Coordinates of C-alpha atoms in Angstrom, one line a residue:
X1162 CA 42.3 -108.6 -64.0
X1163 CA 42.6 -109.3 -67.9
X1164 CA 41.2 -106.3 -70.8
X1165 CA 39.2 -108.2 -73.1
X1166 CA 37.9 -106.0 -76.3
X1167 CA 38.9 -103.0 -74.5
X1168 CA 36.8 -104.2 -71.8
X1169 CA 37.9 -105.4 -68.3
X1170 CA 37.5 -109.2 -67.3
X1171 CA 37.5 -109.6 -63.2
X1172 CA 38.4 -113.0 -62.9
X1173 CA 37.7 -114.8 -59.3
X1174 CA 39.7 -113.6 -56.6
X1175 CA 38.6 -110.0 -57.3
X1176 CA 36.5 -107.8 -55.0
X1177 CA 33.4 -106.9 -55.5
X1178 CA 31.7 -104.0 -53.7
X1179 CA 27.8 -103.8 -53.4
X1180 CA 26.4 -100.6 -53.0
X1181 CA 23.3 -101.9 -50.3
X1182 CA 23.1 -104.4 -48.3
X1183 CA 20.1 -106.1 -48.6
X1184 CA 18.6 -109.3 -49.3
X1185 CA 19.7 -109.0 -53.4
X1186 CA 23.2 -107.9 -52.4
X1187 CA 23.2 -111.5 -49.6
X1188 CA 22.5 -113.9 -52.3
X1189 CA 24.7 -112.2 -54.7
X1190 CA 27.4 -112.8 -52.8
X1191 CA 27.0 -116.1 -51.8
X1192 CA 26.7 -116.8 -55.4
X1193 CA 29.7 -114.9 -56.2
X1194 CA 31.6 -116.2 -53.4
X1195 CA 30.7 -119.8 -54.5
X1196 CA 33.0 -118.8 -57.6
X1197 CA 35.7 -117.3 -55.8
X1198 CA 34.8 -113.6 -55.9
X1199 CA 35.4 -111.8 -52.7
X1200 CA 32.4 -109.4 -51.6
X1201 CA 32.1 -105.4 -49.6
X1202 CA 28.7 -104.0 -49.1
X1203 CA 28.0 -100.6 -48.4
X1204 CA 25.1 -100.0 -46.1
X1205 CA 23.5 -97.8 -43.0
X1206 CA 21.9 -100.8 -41.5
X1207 CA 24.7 -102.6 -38.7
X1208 CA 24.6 -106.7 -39.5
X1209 CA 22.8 -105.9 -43.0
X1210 CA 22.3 -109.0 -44.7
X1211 CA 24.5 -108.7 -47.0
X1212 CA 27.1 -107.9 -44.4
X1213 CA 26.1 -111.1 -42.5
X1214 CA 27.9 -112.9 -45.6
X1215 CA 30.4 -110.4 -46.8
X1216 CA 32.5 -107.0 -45.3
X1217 CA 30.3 -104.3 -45.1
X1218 CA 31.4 -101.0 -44.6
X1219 CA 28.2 -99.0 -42.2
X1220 CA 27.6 -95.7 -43.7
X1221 CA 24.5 -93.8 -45.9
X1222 CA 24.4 -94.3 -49.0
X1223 CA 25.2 -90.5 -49.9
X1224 CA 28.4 -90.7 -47.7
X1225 CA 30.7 -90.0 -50.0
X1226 CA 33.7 -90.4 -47.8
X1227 CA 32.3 -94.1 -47.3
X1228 CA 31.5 -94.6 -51.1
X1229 CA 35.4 -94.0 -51.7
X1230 CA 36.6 -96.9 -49.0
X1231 CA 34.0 -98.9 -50.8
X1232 CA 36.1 -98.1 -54.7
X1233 CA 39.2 -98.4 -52.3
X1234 CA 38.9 -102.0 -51.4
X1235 CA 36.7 -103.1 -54.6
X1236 CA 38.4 -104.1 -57.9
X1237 CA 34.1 -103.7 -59.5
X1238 CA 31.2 -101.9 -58.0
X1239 CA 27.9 -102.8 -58.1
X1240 CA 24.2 -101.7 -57.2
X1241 CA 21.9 -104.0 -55.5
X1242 CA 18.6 -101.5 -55.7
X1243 CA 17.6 -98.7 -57.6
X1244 CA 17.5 -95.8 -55.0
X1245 CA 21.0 -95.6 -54.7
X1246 CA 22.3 -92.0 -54.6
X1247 CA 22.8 -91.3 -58.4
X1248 CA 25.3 -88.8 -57.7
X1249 CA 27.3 -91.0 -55.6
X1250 CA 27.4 -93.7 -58.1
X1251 CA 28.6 -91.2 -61.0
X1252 CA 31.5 -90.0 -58.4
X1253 CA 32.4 -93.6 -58.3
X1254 CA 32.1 -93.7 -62.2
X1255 CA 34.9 -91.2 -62.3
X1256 CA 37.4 -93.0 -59.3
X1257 CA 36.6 -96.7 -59.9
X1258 CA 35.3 -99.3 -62.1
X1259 CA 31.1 -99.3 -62.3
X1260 CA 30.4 -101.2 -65.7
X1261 CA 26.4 -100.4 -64.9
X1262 CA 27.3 -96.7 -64.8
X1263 CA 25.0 -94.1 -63.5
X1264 CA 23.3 -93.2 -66.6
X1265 CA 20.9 -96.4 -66.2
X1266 CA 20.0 -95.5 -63.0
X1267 CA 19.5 -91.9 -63.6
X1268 CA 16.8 -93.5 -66.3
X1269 CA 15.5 -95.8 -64.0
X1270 CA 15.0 -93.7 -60.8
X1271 CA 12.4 -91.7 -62.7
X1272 CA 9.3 -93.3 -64.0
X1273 CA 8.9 -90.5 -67.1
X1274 CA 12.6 -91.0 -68.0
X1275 CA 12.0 -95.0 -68.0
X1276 CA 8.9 -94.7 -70.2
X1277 CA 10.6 -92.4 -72.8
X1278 CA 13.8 -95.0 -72.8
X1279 CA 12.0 -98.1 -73.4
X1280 CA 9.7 -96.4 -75.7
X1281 CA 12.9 -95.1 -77.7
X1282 CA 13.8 -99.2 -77.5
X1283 CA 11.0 -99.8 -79.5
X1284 CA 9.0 -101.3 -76.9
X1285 CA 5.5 -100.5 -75.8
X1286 CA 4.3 -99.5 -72.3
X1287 CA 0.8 -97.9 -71.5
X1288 CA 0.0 -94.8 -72.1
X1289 CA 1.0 -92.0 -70.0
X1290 CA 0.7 -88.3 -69.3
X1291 CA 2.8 -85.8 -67.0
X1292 CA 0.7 -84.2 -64.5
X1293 CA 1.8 -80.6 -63.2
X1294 CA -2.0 -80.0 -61.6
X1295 CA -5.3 -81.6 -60.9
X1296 CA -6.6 -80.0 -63.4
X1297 CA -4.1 -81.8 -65.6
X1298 CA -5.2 -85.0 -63.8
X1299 CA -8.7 -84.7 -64.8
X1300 CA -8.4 -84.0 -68.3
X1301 CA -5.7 -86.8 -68.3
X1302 CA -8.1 -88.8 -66.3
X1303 CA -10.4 -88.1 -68.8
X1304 CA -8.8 -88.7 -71.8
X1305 CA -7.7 -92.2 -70.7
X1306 CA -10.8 -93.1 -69.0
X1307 CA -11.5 -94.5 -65.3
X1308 CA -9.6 -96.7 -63.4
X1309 CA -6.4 -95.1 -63.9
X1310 CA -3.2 -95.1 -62.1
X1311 CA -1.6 -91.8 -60.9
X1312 CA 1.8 -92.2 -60.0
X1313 CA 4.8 -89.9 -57.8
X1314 CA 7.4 -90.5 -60.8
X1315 CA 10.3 -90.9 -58.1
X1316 CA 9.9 -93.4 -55.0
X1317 CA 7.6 -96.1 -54.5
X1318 CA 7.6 -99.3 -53.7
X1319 CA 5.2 -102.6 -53.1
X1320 CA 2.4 -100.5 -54.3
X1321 CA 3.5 -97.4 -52.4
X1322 CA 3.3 -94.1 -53.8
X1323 CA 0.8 -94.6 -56.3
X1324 CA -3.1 -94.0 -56.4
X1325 CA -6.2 -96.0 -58.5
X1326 CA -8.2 -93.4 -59.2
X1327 CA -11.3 -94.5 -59.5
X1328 CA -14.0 -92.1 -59.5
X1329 CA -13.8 -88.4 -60.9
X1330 CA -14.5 -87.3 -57.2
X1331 CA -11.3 -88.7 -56.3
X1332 CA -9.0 -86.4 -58.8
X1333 CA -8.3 -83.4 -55.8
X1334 CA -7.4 -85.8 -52.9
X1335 CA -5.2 -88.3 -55.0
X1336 CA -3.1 -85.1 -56.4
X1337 CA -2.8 -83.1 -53.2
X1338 CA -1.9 -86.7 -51.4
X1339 CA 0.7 -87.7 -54.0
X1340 CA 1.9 -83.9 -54.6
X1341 CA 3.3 -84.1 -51.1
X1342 CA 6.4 -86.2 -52.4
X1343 CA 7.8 -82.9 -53.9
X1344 CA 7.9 -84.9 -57.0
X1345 CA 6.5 -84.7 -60.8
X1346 CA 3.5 -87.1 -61.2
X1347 CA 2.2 -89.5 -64.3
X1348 CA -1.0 -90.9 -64.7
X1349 CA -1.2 -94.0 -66.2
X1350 CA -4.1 -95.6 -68.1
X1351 CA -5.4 -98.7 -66.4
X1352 CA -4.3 -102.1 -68.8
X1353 CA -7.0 -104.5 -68.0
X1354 CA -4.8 -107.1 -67.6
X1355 CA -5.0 -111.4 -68.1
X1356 CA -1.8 -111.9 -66.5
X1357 CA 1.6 -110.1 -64.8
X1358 CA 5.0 -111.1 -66.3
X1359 CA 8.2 -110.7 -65.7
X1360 CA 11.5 -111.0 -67.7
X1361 CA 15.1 -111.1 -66.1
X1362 CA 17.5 -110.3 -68.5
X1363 CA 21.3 -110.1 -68.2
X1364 CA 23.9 -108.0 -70.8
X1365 CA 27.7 -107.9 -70.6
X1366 CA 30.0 -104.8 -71.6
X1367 CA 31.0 -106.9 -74.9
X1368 CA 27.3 -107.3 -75.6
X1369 CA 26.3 -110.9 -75.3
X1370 CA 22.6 -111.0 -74.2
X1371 CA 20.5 -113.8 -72.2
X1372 CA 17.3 -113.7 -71.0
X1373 CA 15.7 -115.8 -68.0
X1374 CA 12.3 -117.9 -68.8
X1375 CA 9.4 -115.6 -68.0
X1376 CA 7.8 -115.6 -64.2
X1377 CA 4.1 -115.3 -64.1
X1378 CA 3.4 -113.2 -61.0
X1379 CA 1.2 -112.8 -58.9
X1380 CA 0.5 -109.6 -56.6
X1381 CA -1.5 -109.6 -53.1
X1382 CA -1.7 -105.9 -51.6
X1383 CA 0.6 -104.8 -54.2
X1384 CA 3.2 -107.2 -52.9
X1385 CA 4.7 -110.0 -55.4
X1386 CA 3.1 -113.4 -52.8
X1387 CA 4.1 -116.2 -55.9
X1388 CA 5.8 -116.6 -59.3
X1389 CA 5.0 -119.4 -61.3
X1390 CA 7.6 -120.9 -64.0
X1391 CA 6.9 -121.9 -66.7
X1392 CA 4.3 -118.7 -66.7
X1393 CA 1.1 -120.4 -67.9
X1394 CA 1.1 -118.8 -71.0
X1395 CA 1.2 -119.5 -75.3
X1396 CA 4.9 -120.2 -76.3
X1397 CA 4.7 -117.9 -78.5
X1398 CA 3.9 -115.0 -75.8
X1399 CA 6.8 -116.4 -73.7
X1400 CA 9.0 -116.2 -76.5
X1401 CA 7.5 -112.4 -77.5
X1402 CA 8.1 -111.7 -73.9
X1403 CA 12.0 -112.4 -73.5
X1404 CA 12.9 -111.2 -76.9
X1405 CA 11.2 -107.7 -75.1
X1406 CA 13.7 -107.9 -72.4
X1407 CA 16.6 -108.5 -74.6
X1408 CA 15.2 -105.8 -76.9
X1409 CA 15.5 -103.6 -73.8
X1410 CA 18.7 -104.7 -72.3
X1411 CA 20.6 -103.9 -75.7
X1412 CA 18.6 -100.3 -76.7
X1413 CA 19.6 -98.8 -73.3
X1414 CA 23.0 -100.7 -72.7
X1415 CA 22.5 -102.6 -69.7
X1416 CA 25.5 -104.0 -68.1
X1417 CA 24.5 -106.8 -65.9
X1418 CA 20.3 -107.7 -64.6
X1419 CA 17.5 -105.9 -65.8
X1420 CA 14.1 -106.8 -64.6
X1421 CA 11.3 -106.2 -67.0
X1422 CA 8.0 -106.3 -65.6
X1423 CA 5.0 -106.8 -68.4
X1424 CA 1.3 -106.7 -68.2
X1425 CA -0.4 -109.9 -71.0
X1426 CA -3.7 -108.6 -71.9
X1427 CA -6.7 -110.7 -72.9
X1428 CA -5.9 -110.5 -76.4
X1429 CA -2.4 -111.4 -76.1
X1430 CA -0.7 -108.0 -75.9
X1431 CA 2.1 -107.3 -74.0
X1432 CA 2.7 -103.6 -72.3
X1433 CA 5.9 -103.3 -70.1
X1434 CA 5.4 -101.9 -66.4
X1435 CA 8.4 -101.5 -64.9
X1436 CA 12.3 -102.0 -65.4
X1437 CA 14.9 -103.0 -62.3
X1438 CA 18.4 -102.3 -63.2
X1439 CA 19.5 -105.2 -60.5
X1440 CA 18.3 -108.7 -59.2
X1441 CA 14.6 -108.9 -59.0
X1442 CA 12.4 -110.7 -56.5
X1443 CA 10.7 -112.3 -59.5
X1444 CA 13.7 -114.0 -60.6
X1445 CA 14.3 -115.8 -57.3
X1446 CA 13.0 -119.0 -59.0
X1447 CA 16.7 -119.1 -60.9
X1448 CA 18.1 -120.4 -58.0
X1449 CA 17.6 -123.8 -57.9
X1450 CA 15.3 -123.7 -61.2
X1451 CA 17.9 -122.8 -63.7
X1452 CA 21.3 -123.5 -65.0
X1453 CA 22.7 -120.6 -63.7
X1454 CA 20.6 -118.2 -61.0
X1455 CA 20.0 -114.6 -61.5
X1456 CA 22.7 -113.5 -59.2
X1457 CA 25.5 -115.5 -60.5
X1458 CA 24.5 -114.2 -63.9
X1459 CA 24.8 -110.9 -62.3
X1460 CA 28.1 -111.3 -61.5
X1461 CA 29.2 -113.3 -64.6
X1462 CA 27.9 -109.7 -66.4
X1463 CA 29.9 -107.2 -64.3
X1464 CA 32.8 -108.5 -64.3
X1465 CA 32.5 -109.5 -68.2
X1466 CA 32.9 -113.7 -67.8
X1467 CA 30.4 -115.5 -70.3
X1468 CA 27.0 -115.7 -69.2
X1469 CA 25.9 -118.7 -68.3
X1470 CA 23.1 -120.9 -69.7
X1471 CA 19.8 -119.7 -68.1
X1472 CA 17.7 -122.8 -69.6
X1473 CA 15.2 -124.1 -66.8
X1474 CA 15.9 -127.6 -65.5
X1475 CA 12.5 -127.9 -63.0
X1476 CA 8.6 -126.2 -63.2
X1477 CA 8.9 -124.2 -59.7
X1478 CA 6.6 -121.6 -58.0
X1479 CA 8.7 -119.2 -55.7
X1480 CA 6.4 -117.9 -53.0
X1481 CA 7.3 -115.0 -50.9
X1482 CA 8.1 -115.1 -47.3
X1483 CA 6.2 -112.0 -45.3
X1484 CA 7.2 -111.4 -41.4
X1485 CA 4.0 -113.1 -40.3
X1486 CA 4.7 -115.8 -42.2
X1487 CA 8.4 -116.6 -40.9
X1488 CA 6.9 -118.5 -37.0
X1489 CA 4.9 -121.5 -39.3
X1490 CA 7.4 -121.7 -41.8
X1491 CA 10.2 -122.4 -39.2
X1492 CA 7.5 -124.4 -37.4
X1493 CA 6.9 -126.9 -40.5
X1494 CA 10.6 -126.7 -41.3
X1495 CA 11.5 -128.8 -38.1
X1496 CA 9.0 -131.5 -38.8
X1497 CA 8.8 -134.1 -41.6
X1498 CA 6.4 -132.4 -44.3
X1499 CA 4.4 -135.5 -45.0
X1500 CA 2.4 -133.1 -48.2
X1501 CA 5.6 -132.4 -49.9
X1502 CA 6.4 -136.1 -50.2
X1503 CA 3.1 -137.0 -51.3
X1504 CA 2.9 -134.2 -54.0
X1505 CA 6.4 -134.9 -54.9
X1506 CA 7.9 -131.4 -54.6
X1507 CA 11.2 -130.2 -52.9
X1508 CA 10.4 -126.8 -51.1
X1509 CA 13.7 -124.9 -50.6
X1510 CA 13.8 -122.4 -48.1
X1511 CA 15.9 -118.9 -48.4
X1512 CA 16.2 -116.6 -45.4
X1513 CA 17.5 -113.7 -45.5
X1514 CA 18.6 -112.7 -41.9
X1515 CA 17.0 -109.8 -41.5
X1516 CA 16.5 -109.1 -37.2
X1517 CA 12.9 -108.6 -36.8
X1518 CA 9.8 -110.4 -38.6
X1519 CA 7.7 -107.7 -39.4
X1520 CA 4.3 -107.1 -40.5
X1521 CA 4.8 -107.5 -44.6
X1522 CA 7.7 -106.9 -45.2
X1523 CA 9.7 -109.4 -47.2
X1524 CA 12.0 -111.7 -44.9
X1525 CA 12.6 -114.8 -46.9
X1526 CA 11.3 -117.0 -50.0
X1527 CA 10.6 -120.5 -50.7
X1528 CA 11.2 -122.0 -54.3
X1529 CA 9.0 -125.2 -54.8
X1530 CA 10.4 -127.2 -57.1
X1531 CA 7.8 -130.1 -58.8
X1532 CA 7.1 -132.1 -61.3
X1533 CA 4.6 -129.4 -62.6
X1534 CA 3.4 -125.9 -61.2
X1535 CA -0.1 -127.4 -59.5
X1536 CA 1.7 -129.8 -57.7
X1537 CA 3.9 -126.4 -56.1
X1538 CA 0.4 -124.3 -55.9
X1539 CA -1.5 -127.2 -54.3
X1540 CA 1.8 -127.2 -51.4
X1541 CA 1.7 -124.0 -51.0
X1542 CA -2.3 -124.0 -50.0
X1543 CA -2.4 -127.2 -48.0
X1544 CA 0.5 -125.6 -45.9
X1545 CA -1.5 -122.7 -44.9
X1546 CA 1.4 -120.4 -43.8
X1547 CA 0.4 -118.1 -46.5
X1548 CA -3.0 -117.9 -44.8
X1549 CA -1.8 -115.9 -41.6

């Protein structure tokens, strides 16, 4: 370990523990590990993936007794999603070395708190209201004008734990349904959107500051199904769009990834959505797209190495891999795939080990790499695995 500006440099051969075990925390460390970096995931699940790759200690994540092995044999700790127990991570604040600290994901548990923070960055999102009743929803509702988006301010996930409202009739049963949570609510007003980005941006404790190209995304059921890079977008929006996510990443002092999810209106306005203190799904492209991926840029930023040079070498489409997709995938993987030669593009397949293939849930990815993004879009249809 060096001290660098009063700031500590893990160089490779240091430990780095994950708290979660998932698919983000998996191709973290087999980035990291690539570099030298030993890994230690914390996780309830037995065979996680990121413990097929890396030590994992089995515990819940608000084990505290487990969260202090996990400082014990880490030299850096690290978050691989958002819903880690906040307390837990500011115990660990106070007995090991968590350059992300807790206050980011105290901000960025809570969709309020997130709003206020980016708006204090400078940076607008759409507008918003708390909601304490339905009474408060309807004159909200109101106010902003139908569709709008009511959302539990904790939680949530792939579209869960929100609401579209609608139609006026709908105000009682979306508040009383989403009141259930125990949590506050915000309603959102609806952004009649062209197109859904997404920024990854990386920040080290001495301040240097890179951001990824931007991901144009694309949603089905609420679920991310494709990226496309470059985003099919003006330069001069792409350009608006990552200084954003730099924008963001210094006003709340990031340390490491954050994800910033905008919504490009008709008129070229940009509105953020969302922020994700960690890896995103988004950024998966950076794998085999970029100079440097996503996760090795995570780890360059926590344990304070330079970032790396995030310039994009390839057009790619990254298309998500759902349980019901995983049976044709492996199916076309054992045979020669006689449209990706004649298109000219080199699908590369990322699983992530998970033991069952269920029913939409996110098992794997595939990043298309091609001479432009058509040739990727026009693979991914003639396939048809992402028509089951």
């Amino acid at each position: 370990m060096m001290m660098e500006d009063g700031k500590r440099t893990l160089l490779p051969g240091s430990t780095i523990g994950v708290l979660g075990g998932g698919q983000l925390g998996r191709m973290m460390a087999l980035a990291g590990s690539a570099m030298g970096y030993r890994f230690v995931a914390l996780d309830p699940t037995p065979d996680a993936p990121c413990g097929q790759v890396a030590d994992q200690i089995v515990a819940a994540y608000d084990d505290r007794d487990a969260a202090r092995e996990l400082a014990r044999q880490a030299d850096v700790i690290t978050y691989e999603f958002e819903n880690v127990d906040a307390d837990v991570a500011a115990m660990l604040m106070s007995e090991s070395y968590v350059p992300q600290g807790s206050e980011l994901l105290y901000t960025t548990q809570h969709r309020l708190r997130e709003k206020r923070a980016i708006e204090a960055a400078g940076v607008r999102v759409a507008p918003y209201s708390e909601i304490r009743s339905s009474e408060e929803l309807r004159a909200a509702a109101e106010k902003f004008g139908l569709p709008c988006v009511l959302k539990t301010v904790m939680g949530g996930y792939d579209g869960k734990g929100q609401w579209v409202i609608r139609s006026f009739d709908e105000i009682d049963e979306a508040y009383e349904t989403l009141s259930r949570a125990g949590v506050e609510l915000v309603l959102e007003q609806f952004i009649a959107f062209d197109k859904e980005l997404s920024v990854i941006a990386a920040r080290s404790p001495q301040g240097e500051i890179k951001a990824f190209p931007a991901a144009e995304n694309i949603h089905v059921e609420n679920i991310l199904h494709l990226s496309i890079v470059p985003a099919r977008i003006a330069e001069s929006v792409q350009k608006e769009a990552e200084k954003l996510a730099m924008k963001i990443a210094e006003g709340l002092g990031v340390v490491g990834l954050i994800a910033v999810e905008l919504f490009l209106t008709a008129d070229g306005e940009l509105f953020v959505n969302e922020l994700a203190p960690r890896p995103h799904n988004s950024g998966h492209y950076t794998m085999e797209a970029c100079r440097t991926s996503q996760f090795e840029q995570h780890v360059r930023a926590v344990c304070n190495l330079p970032l790396g040079d995030t310039e994009l070498l390839t057009p790619v489409v990254m298309v998500n891999v759902l349980g019901q997709h995983i049976e044709p995938l492996l199916a076309r993987m054992a045979k020669h795939d006689e449209a990706a030669a004649r298109l000219k593009v080199a699908p590369k397949v990322h699983l992530y080990g998970k033991k069952d293939a269920v029913f939409k849930r996110k098992m794997g990815h595939v990043n298309v790499l091609a001479g432009d993004v058509q040739q990727a879009l026009d693979w991914i249809e003639e396939t048809t695995i992402w028509k089951v």
